[in-house]
């Protein structure tokens, strides 16, 4: 199984294809910490061979720079569809993360583990707003 792409964004929905807004941000600016970010989406598209079709276990983790969970792990199952033609199937996933509390400025990471193997690692940073001249 291969990752075609993965990103975090302001909003996403899957209606056959992926519709996403605010794609690929990597920094949350906060005047002070702790800060609670109201919501963002994780989007992943996977491509799998016909032999990999079927139900898969997935875990999404948001961790801090020390490897500690910021939120409890999100676990779910998804299906990699058997292709109707050809040798590859595509699975599209959008996960909503709501009211995430970041206690400190610094580096974080969104991780996606599928069938026990880490498939995605997206860096995320919480920082004070940039100074303007």
PDB file of C-alpha atoms in Angstrom:
ATOM      1  CA  UNK A   1       0.000   0.000   0.000  1.00  0.00           C
ATOM      2  CA  UNK A   2       1.319   3.442  -0.955  1.00  0.00           C
ATOM      3  CA  UNK A   3       0.384   6.950   0.153  1.00  0.00           C
ATOM      4  CA  UNK A   4      -0.546   9.121  -2.844  1.00  0.00           C
ATOM      5  CA  UNK A   5      -0.748  12.193  -0.610  1.00  0.00           C
ATOM      6  CA  UNK A   6      -1.489  13.300   2.929  1.00  0.00           C
ATOM      7  CA  UNK A   7      -2.042  16.759   4.395  1.00  0.00           C
ATOM      8  CA  UNK A   8      -3.848  18.685   7.080  1.00  0.00           C
ATOM      9  CA  UNK A   9      -6.317  21.379   6.122  1.00  0.00           C
ATOM     10  CA  UNK A  10      -9.041  23.613   7.484  1.00  0.00           C
ATOM     11  CA  UNK A  11     -11.919  21.508   6.133  1.00  0.00           C
ATOM     12  CA  UNK A  12     -12.361  18.398   4.009  1.00  0.00           C
ATOM     13  CA  UNK A  13     -15.093  16.114   2.818  1.00  0.00           C
ATOM     14  CA  UNK A  14     -15.142  13.072   0.608  1.00  0.00           C
ATOM     15  CA  UNK A  15     -17.925  12.838  -1.933  1.00  0.00           C
ATOM     16  CA  UNK A  16     -16.402  10.409  -4.395  1.00  0.00           C
ATOM     17  CA  UNK A  17     -13.462  12.778  -4.677  1.00  0.00           C
ATOM     18  CA  UNK A  18     -11.813  14.852  -1.955  1.00  0.00           C
ATOM     19  CA  UNK A  19     -12.921  18.455  -1.476  1.00  0.00           C
ATOM     20  CA  UNK A  20     -10.571  20.419   0.792  1.00  0.00           C
ATOM     21  CA  UNK A  21     -10.046  24.025   1.929  1.00  0.00           C
ATOM     22  CA  UNK A  22      -6.938  25.549   3.441  1.00  0.00           C
ATOM     23  CA  UNK A  23      -4.737  22.708   2.247  1.00  0.00           C
ATOM     24  CA  UNK A  24      -1.373  21.957   3.714  1.00  0.00           C
ATOM     25  CA  UNK A  25      -0.926  24.371   6.582  1.00  0.00           C
ATOM     26  CA  UNK A  26       1.899  23.479   8.951  1.00  0.00           C
ATOM     27  CA  UNK A  27       1.722  26.179  11.628  1.00  0.00           C
ATOM     28  CA  UNK A  28      -0.938  27.224  14.106  1.00  0.00           C
ATOM     29  CA  UNK A  29      -0.268  30.766  15.332  1.00  0.00           C
ATOM     30  CA  UNK A  30      -1.348  31.522  18.884  1.00  0.00           C
ATOM     31  CA  UNK A  31      -0.893  34.714  20.902  1.00  0.00           C
ATOM     32  CA  UNK A  32      -0.546  32.564  24.012  1.00  0.00           C
ATOM     33  CA  UNK A  33      -0.534  28.966  25.128  1.00  0.00           C
ATOM     34  CA  UNK A  34      -2.302  26.868  26.062  1.00  0.00           C
ATOM     35  CA  UNK A  35      -4.476  27.305  22.995  1.00  0.00           C
ATOM     36  CA  UNK A  36      -7.375  25.233  21.716  1.00  0.00           C
ATOM     37  CA  UNK A  37      -7.630  24.915  17.955  1.00  0.00           C
ATOM     38  CA  UNK A  38     -11.320  24.483  17.076  1.00  0.00           C
ATOM     39  CA  UNK A  39     -10.907  21.985  14.246  1.00  0.00           C
ATOM     40  CA  UNK A  40      -8.854  20.770  11.327  1.00  0.00           C
ATOM     41  CA  UNK A  41      -8.907  17.741   9.051  1.00  0.00           C
ATOM     42  CA  UNK A  42      -6.346  15.112   8.203  1.00  0.00           C
ATOM     43  CA  UNK A  43      -6.642  13.865   4.618  1.00  0.00           C
ATOM     44  CA  UNK A  44      -4.968  10.752   3.229  1.00  0.00           C
ATOM     45  CA  UNK A  45      -5.267   9.013  -0.115  1.00  0.00           C
ATOM     46  CA  UNK A  46      -3.920   5.471  -0.343  1.00  0.00           C
ATOM     47  CA  UNK A  47      -3.332   3.286  -3.387  1.00  0.00           C
ATOM     48  CA  UNK A  48      -3.328  -0.452  -2.867  1.00  0.00           C
ATOM     49  CA  UNK A  49      -2.826  -3.494  -5.031  1.00  0.00           C
ATOM     50  CA  UNK A  50      -5.725  -5.808  -5.688  1.00  0.00           C
ATOM     51  CA  UNK A  51      -4.233  -8.244  -3.170  1.00  0.00           C
ATOM     52  CA  UNK A  52      -4.354  -5.555  -0.437  1.00  0.00           C
ATOM     53  CA  UNK A  53      -8.084  -4.861  -0.834  1.00  0.00           C
ATOM     54  CA  UNK A  54     -10.269  -5.250   2.232  1.00  0.00           C
ATOM     55  CA  UNK A  55     -10.741  -3.832   5.716  1.00  0.00           C
ATOM     56  CA  UNK A  56      -7.773  -2.157   7.378  1.00  0.00           C
ATOM     57  CA  UNK A  57      -7.166  -0.961  10.937  1.00  0.00           C
ATOM     58  CA  UNK A  58      -6.054   2.643  11.258  1.00  0.00           C
ATOM     59  CA  UNK A  59      -4.766   4.710  14.159  1.00  0.00           C
ATOM     60  CA  UNK A  60      -4.279   8.483  14.058  1.00  0.00           C
ATOM     61  CA  UNK A  61      -2.018  10.024  16.693  1.00  0.00           C
ATOM     62  CA  UNK A  62      -1.166  13.630  17.380  1.00  0.00           C
ATOM     63  CA  UNK A  63       2.036  13.764  19.392  1.00  0.00           C
ATOM     64  CA  UNK A  64       4.278  16.453  20.842  1.00  0.00           C
ATOM     65  CA  UNK A  65       8.060  16.778  20.436  1.00  0.00           C
ATOM     66  CA  UNK A  66       8.608  14.341  23.320  1.00  0.00           C
ATOM     67  CA  UNK A  67       6.412  11.659  21.717  1.00  0.00           C
ATOM     68  CA  UNK A  68       3.517  12.160  24.133  1.00  0.00           C
ATOM     69  CA  UNK A  69      -0.061  11.942  22.880  1.00  0.00           C
ATOM     70  CA  UNK A  70      -1.764  15.341  22.714  1.00  0.00           C
ATOM     71  CA  UNK A  71      -5.158  13.674  22.242  1.00  0.00           C
ATOM     72  CA  UNK A  72      -6.183  10.055  22.720  1.00  0.00           C
ATOM     73  CA  UNK A  73      -5.379   7.966  19.647  1.00  0.00           C
ATOM     74  CA  UNK A  74      -8.200   7.831  17.119  1.00  0.00           C
ATOM     75  CA  UNK A  75      -8.783   4.267  15.978  1.00  0.00           C
ATOM     76  CA  UNK A  76     -11.022   3.135  13.154  1.00  0.00           C
ATOM     77  CA  UNK A  77     -11.385   0.721  10.280  1.00  0.00           C
ATOM     78  CA  UNK A  78     -11.653   1.622   6.639  1.00  0.00           C
ATOM     79  CA  UNK A  79     -12.018  -0.350   3.456  1.00  0.00           C
ATOM     80  CA  UNK A  80      -9.645  -0.448   0.541  1.00  0.00           C
ATOM     81  CA  UNK A  81     -12.052  -1.265  -2.277  1.00  0.00           C
ATOM     82  CA  UNK A  82     -11.305  -4.030  -4.714  1.00  0.00           C
ATOM     83  CA  UNK A  83     -10.789  -2.310  -8.062  1.00  0.00           C
ATOM     84  CA  UNK A  84     -13.510  -2.854 -10.629  1.00  0.00           C
ATOM     85  CA  UNK A  85     -10.849  -2.776 -13.324  1.00  0.00           C
ATOM     86  CA  UNK A  86      -7.079  -2.795 -13.205  1.00  0.00           C
ATOM     87  CA  UNK A  87      -4.839  -3.830 -10.381  1.00  0.00           C
ATOM     88  CA  UNK A  88      -5.091  -0.935  -7.888  1.00  0.00           C
ATOM     89  CA  UNK A  89      -7.753   0.399  -5.560  1.00  0.00           C
ATOM     90  CA  UNK A  90      -7.898   3.819  -3.929  1.00  0.00           C
ATOM     91  CA  UNK A  91      -8.978   4.603  -0.388  1.00  0.00           C
ATOM     92  CA  UNK A  92      -9.691   8.205   0.597  1.00  0.00           C
ATOM     93  CA  UNK A  93      -9.776   9.156   4.271  1.00  0.00           C
ATOM     94  CA  UNK A  94     -10.700  12.406   6.035  1.00  0.00           C
ATOM     95  CA  UNK A  95     -10.459  12.594   9.828  1.00  0.00           C
ATOM     96  CA  UNK A  96     -11.812  15.553  11.800  1.00  0.00           C
ATOM     97  CA  UNK A  97      -9.778  16.646  14.832  1.00  0.00           C
ATOM     98  CA  UNK A  98     -11.808  18.957  17.088  1.00  0.00           C
ATOM     99  CA  UNK A  99     -10.983  21.193  20.030  1.00  0.00           C
ATOM    100  CA  UNK A 100      -7.349  20.144  20.183  1.00  0.00           C
ATOM    101  CA  UNK A 101      -5.564  21.735  23.155  1.00  0.00           C
ATOM    102  CA  UNK A 102      -1.900  22.580  22.605  1.00  0.00           C
ATOM    103  CA  UNK A 103      -0.222  23.314  25.934  1.00  0.00           C
ATOM    104  CA  UNK A 104       3.074  24.650  24.593  1.00  0.00           C
ATOM    105  CA  UNK A 105       4.670  26.308  21.604  1.00  0.00           C
ATOM    106  CA  UNK A 106       6.777  23.876  19.618  1.00  0.00           C
ATOM    107  CA  UNK A 107       6.792  20.942  17.240  1.00  0.00           C
ATOM    108  CA  UNK A 108       4.027  18.387  16.942  1.00  0.00           C
ATOM    109  CA  UNK A 109       3.312  15.593  14.497  1.00  0.00           C
ATOM    110  CA  UNK A 110       0.228  13.911  13.075  1.00  0.00           C
ATOM    111  CA  UNK A 111       0.880  10.202  12.520  1.00  0.00           C
ATOM    112  CA  UNK A 112      -1.180   7.623  10.650  1.00  0.00           C
ATOM    113  CA  UNK A 113      -0.573   3.963  11.431  1.00  0.00           C
ATOM    114  CA  UNK A 114      -2.233   1.386   9.193  1.00  0.00           C
ATOM    115  CA  UNK A 115      -2.138  -2.302  10.067  1.00  0.00           C
ATOM    116  CA  UNK A 116       0.587  -1.512  12.611  1.00  0.00           C
ATOM    117  CA  UNK A 117       2.880   0.327  10.165  1.00  0.00           C
ATOM    118  CA  UNK A 118       3.391   4.079  10.223  1.00  0.00           C
ATOM    119  CA  UNK A 119       2.358   5.301   6.781  1.00  0.00           C
ATOM    120  CA  UNK A 120       2.131   9.088   7.292  1.00  0.00           C
ATOM    121  CA  UNK A 121       4.017  11.650   9.383  1.00  0.00           C
ATOM    122  CA  UNK A 122       2.970  15.289   9.007  1.00  0.00           C
ATOM    123  CA  UNK A 123       4.812  17.976  10.983  1.00  0.00           C
ATOM    124  CA  UNK A 124       2.786  20.669  12.725  1.00  0.00           C
ATOM    125  CA  UNK A 125       4.061  23.632  14.720  1.00  0.00           C
ATOM    126  CA  UNK A 126       2.441  25.922  17.271  1.00  0.00           C
ATOM    127  CA  UNK A 127       4.119  29.325  17.347  1.00  0.00           C
ATOM    128  CA  UNK A 128       3.522  32.919  18.404  1.00  0.00           C
ATOM    129  CA  UNK A 129       2.265  35.162  15.589  1.00  0.00           C
ATOM    130  CA  UNK A 130       5.055  36.580  13.404  1.00  0.00           C
ATOM    131  CA  UNK A 131       6.191  40.098  14.224  1.00  0.00           C
ATOM    132  CA  UNK A 132       5.050  42.704  11.716  1.00  0.00           C
ATOM    133  CA  UNK A 133       7.159  45.708  10.764  1.00  0.00           C
TER     134      UNK A 133
END
